[in-house]
Amino acid sequence: MTADDATTMSVDNPLARPSELPFRLPPFAGITLEHCREALLAGMAEHRREVAAMVADPAPPTFENTIVVLERAGALLDRAWAVFGNLSSSVATPRLREIEREIAPLAAAHDDALRLDPAVFARVDAVHAGRHEAGLDPEGLRLAERYHLDFVLAGARLDDAGRARLSELNQELSELSTTFGQNLQLATEAAAVHVADAPELAGLGEEEVAAAARAATDRGLDGYLLTLVLPTGQPVLSKLRNRELRRRVFEASAGRASSGAHDNGPVAERIARVRAERARLLGFGTHADLVLADQTAATTEAVDRMLGSMVPASVANAEAEAEILRAAAERDGVQLAAWDWAFYSERVRAERYAVDTTALRPWFELDRVLVDGVFHAAELLYGLRFTLRPDLAGYHPDVRVWEVTDADGAEVGLYLGDFFARDGKRGGAWMSSFVRQSALLGTTPVVVNNLNVSRAPEGRPTLLTLDEVNTLFHEFGHALHGLSSAVTYPRFSGTSVPRDFVEFPSQVNEMWALWPEVLGNYARHVETGEPLPGEVVEAIDAAQLWGEGFGTLEYLAATLLDQAWHRITPETEVGDPVEFERAALAAAGVASELVPPRYRTTYFQHVFAGGYSAGYYSYIWSEVLDADTVEWFKENGGLSRENGDVFRQRLLAVGGSIDPLDAFRAVRGRDADPDPLLRRRGLAG
């Protein structure tokens, strides 16, 4: 069956029509993978018919009969992708992967059939040409401009031969990205470190040992299993006293998907090469140039200036930290290696600042952090309230659903939380949507946050690290972006903003994790209920700069690696991907045996199987805005409804409906000042 063959679908398919559940939450209990496959195929066929009917309209192209029609078209396909796309990230199975491999090239061909159709572009082009005389409101005017840019960057101005070649490249990229993601998921599961005896786990807390035992049992193994998270650095490396086990965990992490059946090296090299050819075809020097044409940074030169300005101080700071850690390791007769860094960094933190982050976990119980911390801050700032809806089911038993209302009781949407690691779930943490807000479509948002926290054994509380607390606040910032959306057109809903702006609201939301009114409300000892002692909070604040050298350098190494892969041309001789990576890091001045990139090539999912290709710089680009906005909150009284309402109404609510930097200026009153970021990361002179 192809997308063109699937002109109808069975009436009993739950995806055939909008859900009747509150807020159009998908009826997960009744949806099978075969329902998803059928709906995806039928949805593509239906979408093509809708667009063909628009093209056949004899009336002259207008905003209403062209752009608005395109915004409304594809409802079935959108419903199917919202479900299937989330399932593929959260509950992948062999059958799901089969469907994903089948659908990926069809979806790429479908997108090209729309974006490369000369008749469709002719109508969009005509509306764009007459947009200023059409009497459009500002959001409508921006929509006409965005559609035109989308089509141009997708290749709509190419000739027949160019369009045909572009379609071939897009289909290959779709298949390659699917392969990369599936390889990584399987390789990460296979790389989990099996431990036979409990004494080897010395340093881990009782609940962490129990979680490792449960992970082994779930795989049918005896002993213990240390599963891996997405970045190079694994949380257990800061705690394990057994140096040999630290080495095993580090090497398992850093070597993922680099050999054997799931080797992503050749896949990554081919992805970069195909992207380079596509960029050339579209008239750009490199894939990075193509990506930057639609970002707030605008040019690769602007990205280079920012990253280059940070490298020397970051390297110097990391080396200064390394000298301190070498001295600490030498006291144990150890020559510092990459797998020792986190362990001795925690020891130094505890000695210098009286902060043992591994001992803080009893104060960070998952549900208390979520309800009394994350939700509490959102209520204080924005008036949002969260009510658990046990009558509404998620796509997995781990998933819980909350109804979100405004201060006046008005409905806002649904928030889903899926916080635990499991087989079939990709690593990392993220936010996505099942339903996007749109006044045009009459829809309210349904969003989900995913984390990969190790689940505690049955009947015991799940405790978070301080990093995991920050991650939860961060991802919830994305959720707030989606929940706060108040736009007309779905193209602009929530997080539909440039990639180098999307991290800004989520990074801002991290500030509330340690804000006194919030921290004091959730940081209670899981057994005694005692608050986190004030002197510990002060020590955490004092230790903020410790580790920034490492953190900034590992991030810069990853983002410069991303840029290196996406600055190649079709003529570039890449050779061995491992050697290419080594040379790229050395050329950028960030090569370090002790501080490897946060993501190496073979498990750099963000850029080879996600939406961040040539855009991983976005985190620190957005952090400039974030750090300056934190200063704005502090200057204006901090955690208050007045401040929250300004931030929500002027920035979160508008999504992509206005220029994102204009939205920033509407809050801050000026362009961003980089000094707060430099101070935060210890890079100020």
XYZ file of C-alpha atoms in Angstrom:
685
model
C 0.000 0.000 0.000
C 1.200 3.530 -0.757
C -0.083 6.874 0.402
C -1.876 7.300 -2.931
C -3.588 3.907 -2.594
C -4.968 4.684 0.871
C -7.895 6.845 -0.203
C -10.159 5.667 2.600
C -9.807 4.239 6.065
C -11.928 2.022 8.252
C -14.697 3.809 10.139
C -13.715 2.091 13.384
C -10.235 3.644 13.345
C -10.156 5.977 16.383
C -8.014 8.439 14.435
C -10.573 8.792 11.624
C -12.244 11.703 13.370
C -11.378 14.235 16.080
C -11.322 12.697 19.528
C -14.416 13.164 21.673
C -12.352 13.122 24.861
C -11.747 16.380 26.739
C -9.494 18.751 24.781
C -9.356 16.147 21.975
C -6.955 13.968 23.942
C -6.314 10.958 21.686
C -8.196 7.834 22.839
C -4.976 5.909 23.394
C -6.608 2.797 24.809
C -8.310 2.118 21.481
C -5.454 3.068 19.151
C -3.213 0.343 17.728
C -0.084 0.698 15.634
C -2.048 -0.555 12.641
C -4.554 2.245 13.220
C -1.638 4.697 13.125
C -0.259 3.236 9.906
C -3.644 3.311 8.224
C -4.319 6.883 9.360
C -0.919 8.110 8.207
C -1.395 6.670 4.739
C -4.996 7.814 4.443
C -4.074 11.185 5.917
C -1.457 11.809 3.232
C -3.938 10.912 0.502
C -6.632 13.126 2.013
C -4.197 16.013 2.384
C -3.248 15.779 -1.293
C -6.901 15.819 -2.318
C -7.520 18.923 -0.195
C -4.573 20.751 -1.741
C -5.575 19.644 -5.244
C -9.049 21.095 -4.683
C -7.485 24.388 -3.662
C -5.345 24.464 -6.808
C -8.399 23.727 -8.939
C -10.308 26.693 -7.480
C -10.926 29.004 -10.476
C -11.082 32.098 -8.272
C -7.958 34.286 -8.112
C -5.668 33.340 -5.199
C -6.443 35.131 -1.946
C -5.284 34.775 1.613
C -8.545 33.018 2.533
C -8.762 30.597 -0.403
C -5.072 29.705 -0.372
C -3.156 30.306 2.861
C -6.063 29.630 5.216
C -7.023 26.548 3.195
C -3.470 25.239 3.580
C -3.634 25.896 7.328
C -6.827 23.874 7.626
C -5.740 21.047 5.342
C -4.240 17.791 6.608
C -6.219 17.430 9.838
C -6.268 13.616 9.677
C -2.549 13.486 8.918
C -1.799 15.856 11.801
C -3.776 13.689 14.237
C -1.986 10.561 13.086
C 1.491 12.102 13.244
C 0.834 13.567 16.693
C 0.135 10.099 18.050
C 2.619 8.055 16.037
C 5.469 10.550 16.405
C 5.132 10.557 20.169
C 4.833 6.783 20.359
C 7.976 6.341 18.270
C 9.933 8.343 20.856
C 8.331 6.938 23.983
C 7.173 3.341 23.450
C 8.988 2.026 20.382
C 8.576 -1.651 19.484
C 9.895 -3.756 16.579
C 6.575 -3.339 14.739
C 6.577 0.411 15.308
C 10.096 0.621 13.890
C 8.957 -1.312 10.807
C 6.123 1.148 10.242
C 8.475 4.070 10.845
C 10.872 2.774 8.167
C 7.959 2.273 5.762
C 6.380 5.681 6.362
C 9.505 7.865 6.456
C 10.190 7.948 2.682
C 6.475 8.250 1.905
C 6.207 11.224 4.261
C 9.209 12.897 2.647
C 7.672 12.367 -0.793
C 4.369 13.728 0.467
C 5.961 16.917 1.787
C 7.783 17.398 -1.493
C 4.594 16.839 -3.485
C 3.146 19.845 -1.676
C 6.151 22.170 -1.414
C 7.501 21.475 -4.914
C 4.208 21.685 -6.787
C 4.502 24.701 -9.127
C 0.731 25.243 -9.095
C 0.627 25.414 -5.289
C 3.592 27.767 -5.139
C 2.080 29.989 -7.836
C -0.923 30.614 -5.588
C 1.229 31.198 -2.495
C 3.497 33.491 -4.499
C 0.524 35.503 -5.762
C -0.852 35.991 -2.243
C 2.600 36.985 -1.020
C 3.003 39.543 -3.802
C -0.277 41.212 -2.908
C -0.102 40.822 0.847
C 0.244 44.523 1.671
C -2.862 45.427 -0.326
C -4.963 42.573 1.067
C -5.963 44.282 4.319
C -4.464 41.515 6.459
C -3.989 41.879 10.199
C -0.386 41.557 11.470
C -0.670 37.823 12.149
C -2.168 37.182 8.704
C 0.541 39.261 7.065
C 3.243 37.292 8.875
C 1.575 34.013 7.901
C 1.639 34.931 4.206
C 5.321 35.836 4.513
C 6.203 32.674 6.430
C 4.438 30.394 3.949
C 6.300 32.013 1.077
C 9.664 31.605 2.832
C 8.847 27.993 3.725
C 8.180 27.178 0.074
C 11.257 29.018 -1.212
C 13.595 27.300 1.256
C 11.964 23.970 0.413
C 12.931 24.383 -3.258
C 9.774 25.725 -4.880
C 11.800 27.873 -7.319
C 13.814 24.947 -8.710
C 13.326 23.678 -12.243
C 11.904 20.220 -12.985
C 15.277 18.479 -12.803
C 16.150 20.274 -9.570
C 12.833 19.372 -7.964
C 13.271 15.734 -8.938
C 16.772 15.587 -7.468
C 15.667 17.385 -4.308
C 12.901 14.840 -3.785
C 15.429 12.019 -4.055
C 17.681 13.683 -1.493
C 14.811 14.361 0.905
C 13.637 10.763 0.775
C 17.157 9.499 1.411
C 17.540 11.876 4.352
C 14.264 10.706 5.813
C 15.385 7.084 5.652
C 18.850 7.884 7.011
C 17.539 9.902 9.968
C 15.143 7.099 10.850
C 18.011 4.605 10.696
C 20.208 6.828 12.885
C 17.528 7.192 15.552
C 16.649 3.515 15.593
C 20.307 2.485 15.678
C 20.934 4.793 18.611
C 17.963 3.584 20.595
C 18.935 -0.063 20.140
C 22.640 0.627 20.733
C 21.900 2.556 23.922
C 19.822 -0.298 25.270
C 22.548 -2.796 24.335
C 25.269 -0.662 25.951
C 23.708 -0.797 29.428
C 26.372 -2.016 31.859
C 25.670 -5.310 33.618
C 27.011 -5.586 37.170
C 27.072 -8.910 38.958
C 27.694 -7.963 42.571
C 26.194 -5.232 44.727
C 29.531 -4.160 46.311
C 30.641 -2.901 42.895
C 27.872 -0.281 43.139
C 29.333 1.342 46.253
C 28.540 5.038 46.258
C 25.069 4.697 44.832
C 22.105 5.269 47.116
C 19.911 2.414 48.265
C 17.116 3.404 45.913
C 19.539 3.646 42.968
C 20.825 0.148 43.623
C 17.243 -1.087 43.798
C 16.465 0.632 40.500
C 19.475 -1.058 38.886
C 18.247 -4.405 40.198
C 14.830 -3.748 38.757
C 16.332 -2.791 35.386
C 18.198 -6.105 35.321
C 15.068 -8.035 36.233
C 13.114 -6.278 33.478
C 15.705 -7.597 30.990
C 15.653 -11.107 32.462
C 19.126 -10.719 33.968
C 20.576 -11.474 37.363
C 22.407 -8.797 39.318
C 22.170 -5.144 38.315
C 21.944 -3.090 35.142
C 23.123 0.510 34.758
C 21.162 1.959 31.861
C 22.439 4.943 29.908
C 21.036 8.409 29.337
C 21.640 10.301 26.101
C 24.660 12.574 26.846
C 28.243 11.336 27.201
C 28.283 12.026 30.941
C 26.251 9.527 32.951
C 24.808 10.531 36.353
C 26.295 7.494 38.123
C 29.834 8.600 37.242
C 29.712 11.200 40.007
C 28.926 8.557 42.628
C 30.521 5.202 41.803
C 33.579 4.551 43.950
C 34.660 1.589 41.851
C 36.988 3.180 39.291
C 36.914 0.213 36.938
C 33.140 0.346 36.833
C 33.322 4.084 36.154
C 35.571 3.311 33.193
C 33.168 0.663 31.885
C 30.200 3.026 32.103
C 32.054 5.896 30.453
C 33.359 3.776 27.601
C 29.957 2.196 27.054
C 28.470 5.677 26.804
C 31.167 7.242 24.611
C 31.321 4.228 22.315
C 27.606 3.903 21.616
C 26.522 3.158 18.052
C 30.136 3.261 16.844
C 30.557 -0.334 15.649
C 28.684 -3.457 14.700
C 25.137 -3.689 13.410
C 24.146 -0.312 14.823
C 27.175 1.729 13.717
C 26.004 5.287 13.160
C 29.331 6.623 11.897
C 28.686 5.926 8.191
C 25.045 6.986 8.637
C 26.044 10.365 10.079
C 28.617 10.923 7.330
C 26.044 10.178 4.631
C 23.433 12.445 6.283
C 25.909 15.334 6.338
C 26.898 14.722 2.711
C 23.302 14.567 1.469
C 22.452 17.724 3.400
C 25.442 19.442 1.774
C 24.266 18.469 -1.713
C 20.740 19.623 -0.931
C 22.011 22.990 0.326
C 24.045 23.454 -2.877
C 20.989 22.611 -4.958
C 18.997 25.258 -3.093
C 21.634 27.903 -3.704
C 23.470 27.874 -0.363
C 27.134 27.241 0.328
C 26.522 24.741 3.136
C 23.705 23.164 5.092
C 24.527 25.535 7.957
C 23.958 28.513 5.644
C 20.587 27.061 4.640
C 19.521 26.533 8.251
C 20.671 29.986 9.407
C 18.637 31.660 6.659
C 15.544 31.066 8.796
C 16.912 31.638 12.309
C 17.315 34.707 14.494
C 21.110 34.433 14.223
C 20.692 34.826 10.432
C 24.276 33.973 9.394
C 26.997 31.447 10.150
C 29.326 34.395 10.745
C 27.166 35.537 13.658
C 27.255 32.042 15.158
C 31.022 31.852 14.685
C 31.546 35.180 16.447
C 29.555 34.091 19.468
C 31.079 30.613 19.773
C 34.597 31.807 19.030
C 34.383 34.487 21.712
C 33.643 31.836 24.330
C 36.188 29.160 23.472
C 39.390 30.600 25.031
C 37.863 31.383 28.422
C 35.991 28.060 28.481
C 39.151 26.081 27.761
C 41.044 28.042 30.407
C 38.301 27.517 32.991
C 38.116 23.787 32.259
C 41.891 23.444 32.558
C 41.841 25.309 35.879
C 39.216 22.879 37.134
C 41.264 19.957 35.810
C 44.305 21.023 37.831
C 42.235 20.993 41.005
C 40.783 17.584 40.136
C 44.194 16.125 39.302
C 45.382 17.065 42.773
C 42.322 15.437 44.333
C 42.786 12.277 42.280
C 46.495 12.051 43.063
C 45.660 11.787 46.746
C 44.028 8.479 45.821
C 46.981 7.502 43.657
C 44.867 8.028 40.535
C 45.894 9.695 37.295
C 42.812 11.675 36.327
C 40.886 10.286 33.341
C 37.632 11.325 31.702
C 35.652 8.750 33.712
C 37.034 10.224 36.946
C 36.074 13.838 36.311
C 32.517 13.783 37.661
C 33.505 11.737 40.713
C 36.297 14.065 41.820
C 34.319 17.146 40.824
C 31.661 16.128 43.329
C 34.315 15.507 45.955
C 35.804 18.966 45.423
C 32.349 20.538 45.459
C 31.646 18.880 48.805
C 35.012 19.926 50.246
C 35.028 23.508 48.985
C 31.376 24.420 49.169
C 29.938 21.879 51.617
C 27.630 20.672 48.844
C 27.313 16.959 48.205
C 24.793 16.867 45.378
C 24.402 13.096 45.708
C 23.204 13.617 49.303
C 20.525 16.119 48.238
C 18.264 13.575 46.560
C 16.062 12.850 49.614
C 14.892 16.480 49.411
C 13.885 16.112 45.753
C 11.074 13.571 45.557
C 9.643 13.548 42.024
C 5.980 14.259 42.735
C 6.778 16.889 45.316
C 9.141 18.665 42.916
C 6.482 18.520 40.215
C 3.414 19.558 42.198
C 4.872 21.748 44.949
C 7.678 23.134 42.813
C 7.026 23.227 39.077
C 3.230 23.585 39.262
C 3.467 25.907 42.260
C 5.763 28.331 40.416
C 3.422 28.300 37.405
C 0.480 29.186 39.635
C 2.346 32.014 41.370
C 3.583 33.442 38.075
C 0.746 32.780 35.666
C -2.255 31.775 37.764
C -2.277 28.287 36.196
C -3.732 25.411 38.200
C -3.209 21.698 37.606
C -5.786 19.060 38.507
C -4.918 15.379 38.135
C -7.343 13.571 35.820
C -7.062 9.845 36.642
C -10.086 9.262 34.385
C -7.982 10.215 31.340
C -5.480 7.643 30.123
C -2.105 8.257 28.526
C -0.305 6.123 25.956
C 1.553 4.125 28.649
C 0.762 3.256 32.274
C 3.567 5.599 33.384
C 1.810 8.612 31.868
C -0.367 10.848 34.035
C -2.736 13.555 32.823
C -3.502 16.925 34.440
C -6.157 19.413 33.404
C -4.861 22.978 33.317
C -7.067 25.957 34.146
C -6.490 29.678 34.435
C -6.849 31.717 37.621
C -10.469 32.441 36.718
C -11.218 28.768 36.138
C -11.154 29.011 32.338
C -9.951 25.901 30.514
C -6.378 26.053 29.238
C -5.546 22.515 28.132
C -4.029 19.222 29.251
C -0.542 18.436 30.533
C 0.824 14.889 30.299
C 3.838 13.743 32.300
C 5.958 10.728 31.290
C 8.981 10.808 33.555
C 10.490 7.316 33.780
C 13.160 5.614 31.683
C 12.254 2.306 30.022
C 13.192 0.165 27.061
C 11.691 1.526 23.856
C 11.995 5.139 25.004
C 14.663 7.356 23.492
C 17.110 9.030 25.822
C 17.043 12.617 26.963
C 14.170 14.878 27.909
C 11.717 16.733 25.699
C 8.331 18.350 25.225
C 5.932 17.707 22.367
C 2.270 18.234 21.542
C -0.702 16.014 20.790
C -2.964 18.983 20.036
C -1.777 22.506 19.204
C -3.731 25.592 20.166
C -5.397 27.459 17.285
C -8.337 29.864 17.218
C -8.801 29.021 13.528
C -9.263 25.319 14.304
C -10.922 25.841 17.681
C -8.321 23.702 19.462
C -6.726 24.006 22.884
C -3.293 22.574 23.707
C -2.476 19.062 24.851
C 1.247 18.842 25.643
C 3.556 16.199 27.088
C 6.871 16.275 28.944
C 9.207 13.281 28.776
C 12.143 12.650 31.115
C 14.281 9.559 31.677
C 14.379 9.263 35.462
C 15.169 5.866 36.995
C 12.006 4.574 38.610
C 12.225 3.604 42.276
C 11.111 0.117 43.280
C 7.427 -0.406 43.967
C 6.249 1.431 47.060
C 9.286 3.670 47.320
C 9.601 7.332 46.329
C 11.474 8.342 43.201
C 14.225 10.801 44.101
C 15.805 13.260 41.689
C 19.265 14.710 41.385
C 19.638 18.486 41.348
C 20.336 18.244 37.608
C 17.105 16.317 37.103
C 15.200 18.947 39.062
C 16.565 21.603 36.703
C 15.684 19.435 33.706
C 12.093 19.124 34.887
C 11.784 22.893 35.286
C 13.412 23.344 31.865
C 11.119 20.983 29.983
C 8.112 22.452 31.747
C 9.160 25.809 30.321
C 8.547 24.313 26.874
C 5.192 23.003 28.100
C 4.247 26.492 29.300
C 5.094 27.818 25.839
C 2.603 25.380 24.347
C -0.066 25.799 27.037
C 0.079 29.606 26.932
C -0.364 29.853 23.179
C -3.075 32.291 22.040
C -2.683 32.533 18.268
C -5.080 32.221 15.369
C -3.088 29.989 13.044
C -1.580 26.603 13.965
C 1.585 27.483 12.026
C 2.460 29.861 14.895
C 1.253 27.835 17.874
C 3.348 27.525 21.027
C 6.902 26.427 20.322
C 6.586 27.035 16.544
C 9.382 29.599 16.632
C 12.918 29.586 15.184
C 15.080 26.815 16.571
C 17.527 29.280 18.100
C 14.701 30.924 20.054
C 12.716 27.879 21.191
C 15.017 27.118 24.144
C 14.731 30.636 25.543
C 11.440 30.300 27.500
C 12.440 26.892 28.861
C 15.807 28.169 30.045
C 14.101 31.098 31.764
C 11.852 28.678 33.654
C 14.904 27.027 35.235
C 15.411 30.136 37.378
C 12.496 29.191 39.623
C 14.018 25.854 40.695
C 16.141 27.568 43.352
C 13.950 30.627 43.917
C 13.357 30.775 47.705
C 9.531 30.809 47.578
C 9.541 27.806 45.251
C 12.432 25.807 46.696
C 11.060 26.199 50.198
C 7.752 24.776 49.060
C 9.046 21.539 47.506
C 12.507 20.767 48.928
C 11.361 18.735 51.917
C 13.070 15.594 53.169
C 11.173 12.596 51.914
C 11.127 10.912 55.348
C 11.175 13.724 57.902
C 9.498 16.540 55.979
C 12.263 18.902 57.089
C 13.111 21.698 54.640
C 16.439 21.808 52.877
C 18.683 23.607 55.389
C 19.359 27.250 54.621
C 23.109 26.775 54.795
C 22.862 24.081 52.100
C 20.915 26.440 49.843
C 23.572 29.101 50.399
C 26.281 26.590 49.582
C 24.492 25.597 46.354
C 24.384 29.259 45.364
C 28.065 29.690 46.218
C 28.980 26.653 44.132
C 27.129 27.814 41.006
C 30.317 28.555 39.066
C 32.050 25.317 40.040
C 31.935 23.013 37.040
C 31.023 25.741 34.546
C 34.368 25.278 32.818
C 33.581 21.641 32.131
C 29.916 22.287 31.322
C 30.626 25.098 28.880
C 33.481 23.284 27.156
C 31.578 20.017 26.667
C 28.675 22.001 25.237
C 30.879 24.088 22.921
C 32.639 20.928 21.720
C 29.297 19.420 20.731
C 27.985 22.534 19.028
C 31.246 23.117 17.129
C 31.159 19.466 16.052
C 27.633 20.042 14.760
C 28.851 23.075 12.824
C 31.807 21.133 11.389
C 29.599 18.359 10.035
C 27.227 20.873 8.493
C 29.860 23.159 6.940
C 31.107 20.447 4.568
C 30.455 20.792 0.850
C 29.670 18.026 -1.640
C 33.386 18.020 -2.526
C 34.678 17.635 1.057
C 36.648 14.467 1.693
C 35.323 13.309 5.053
C 37.009 9.939 5.382
C 36.655 8.100 8.677
C 33.907 9.792 10.769
C 35.905 9.248 13.965
C 38.944 10.969 12.473
C 36.740 13.753 11.086
C 35.402 14.374 14.589
C 38.880 14.392 16.108
C 40.179 16.839 13.517
C 37.116 19.099 13.824
C 37.462 19.400 17.591
C 41.190 20.096 17.299
C 40.659 22.750 14.630
C 38.052 24.471 16.810
C 40.424 24.467 19.786
C 38.146 22.350 21.982
C 39.752 18.904 21.798
C 40.242 17.461 25.274
C 40.792 13.918 26.498
C 39.306 14.892 29.851
C 36.309 16.839 28.536
C 34.712 14.978 25.623
C 31.827 16.568 23.697
C 28.453 16.369 25.367
C 27.420 14.326 22.336
C 29.770 12.543 19.973
C 28.897 11.962 16.349
C 27.375 8.492 16.633
C 24.902 9.466 19.363
C 24.306 13.103 18.457
C 20.583 12.565 18.079
C 19.759 16.274 18.178
C 21.465 16.912 14.851
C 21.260 13.608 12.975
C 17.798 12.416 14.006
C 16.203 15.557 15.427
C 15.513 19.127 14.456
C 18.808 20.705 15.546
C 21.081 20.135 12.533
C 23.490 23.082 12.355
C 21.418 24.460 15.224
C 22.809 23.000 18.432
C 24.287 26.464 19.045
C 20.672 27.440 19.808
C 20.978 26.594 23.491
C 23.684 29.130 24.209
C 22.292 31.652 21.700
C 18.981 31.461 23.572
C 20.812 31.611 26.883
C 21.906 35.160 26.093
C 18.218 36.108 26.038
C 17.499 33.896 29.040
C 20.200 35.346 31.301
C 19.137 38.889 30.452
C 15.485 38.031 31.123
C 16.394 36.572 34.512
C 17.900 39.958 35.297
C 14.630 41.600 34.192
C 12.601 39.416 36.558
C 14.947 40.212 39.432
C 14.942 43.941 38.687
C 11.143 43.958 38.722
C 10.478 42.012 41.899
C 10.968 38.407 40.818
C 8.181 35.887 41.283
C 4.967 37.860 40.825
C 1.775 37.622 38.822
C 2.502 41.009 37.293
C 5.827 39.832 35.907
C 4.385 36.497 34.900
C 1.493 38.095 33.054
C 3.875 40.330 31.094
C 6.069 37.379 30.110
C 3.100 35.176 29.276
C 1.116 37.723 27.263
C 3.964 39.397 25.400
C 6.113 36.359 24.701
C 4.699 32.914 25.531
C 1.233 33.576 24.126
C 2.332 34.971 20.777
C 4.328 31.910 19.692
C 5.688 32.530 16.228
C 3.026 35.076 15.262
C 5.465 37.987 15.611
C 9.199 38.278 15.116
C 10.701 36.495 18.149
C 13.233 39.228 18.887
C 10.388 41.752 18.824
C 8.664 39.587 21.432
C 11.829 39.655 23.532
C 12.030 43.445 23.210
C 8.381 43.727 24.240
C 9.378 42.181 27.569
C 12.882 43.549 28.093
C 12.419 46.940 26.476
C 15.643 46.653 24.466
C 17.945 44.224 22.675
C 19.631 41.531 24.721
C 22.769 42.284 26.730
C 25.284 39.366 26.670
C 26.984 40.350 29.945
C 24.606 38.419 32.254
C 25.389 35.200 30.361
C 29.135 35.793 30.520
C 28.897 36.326 34.278
C 26.695 33.255 34.735
C 29.203 31.003 32.968
C 32.307 32.591 34.456
C 33.403 33.966 31.089
C 33.427 37.652 31.978
C 36.810 39.318 31.933
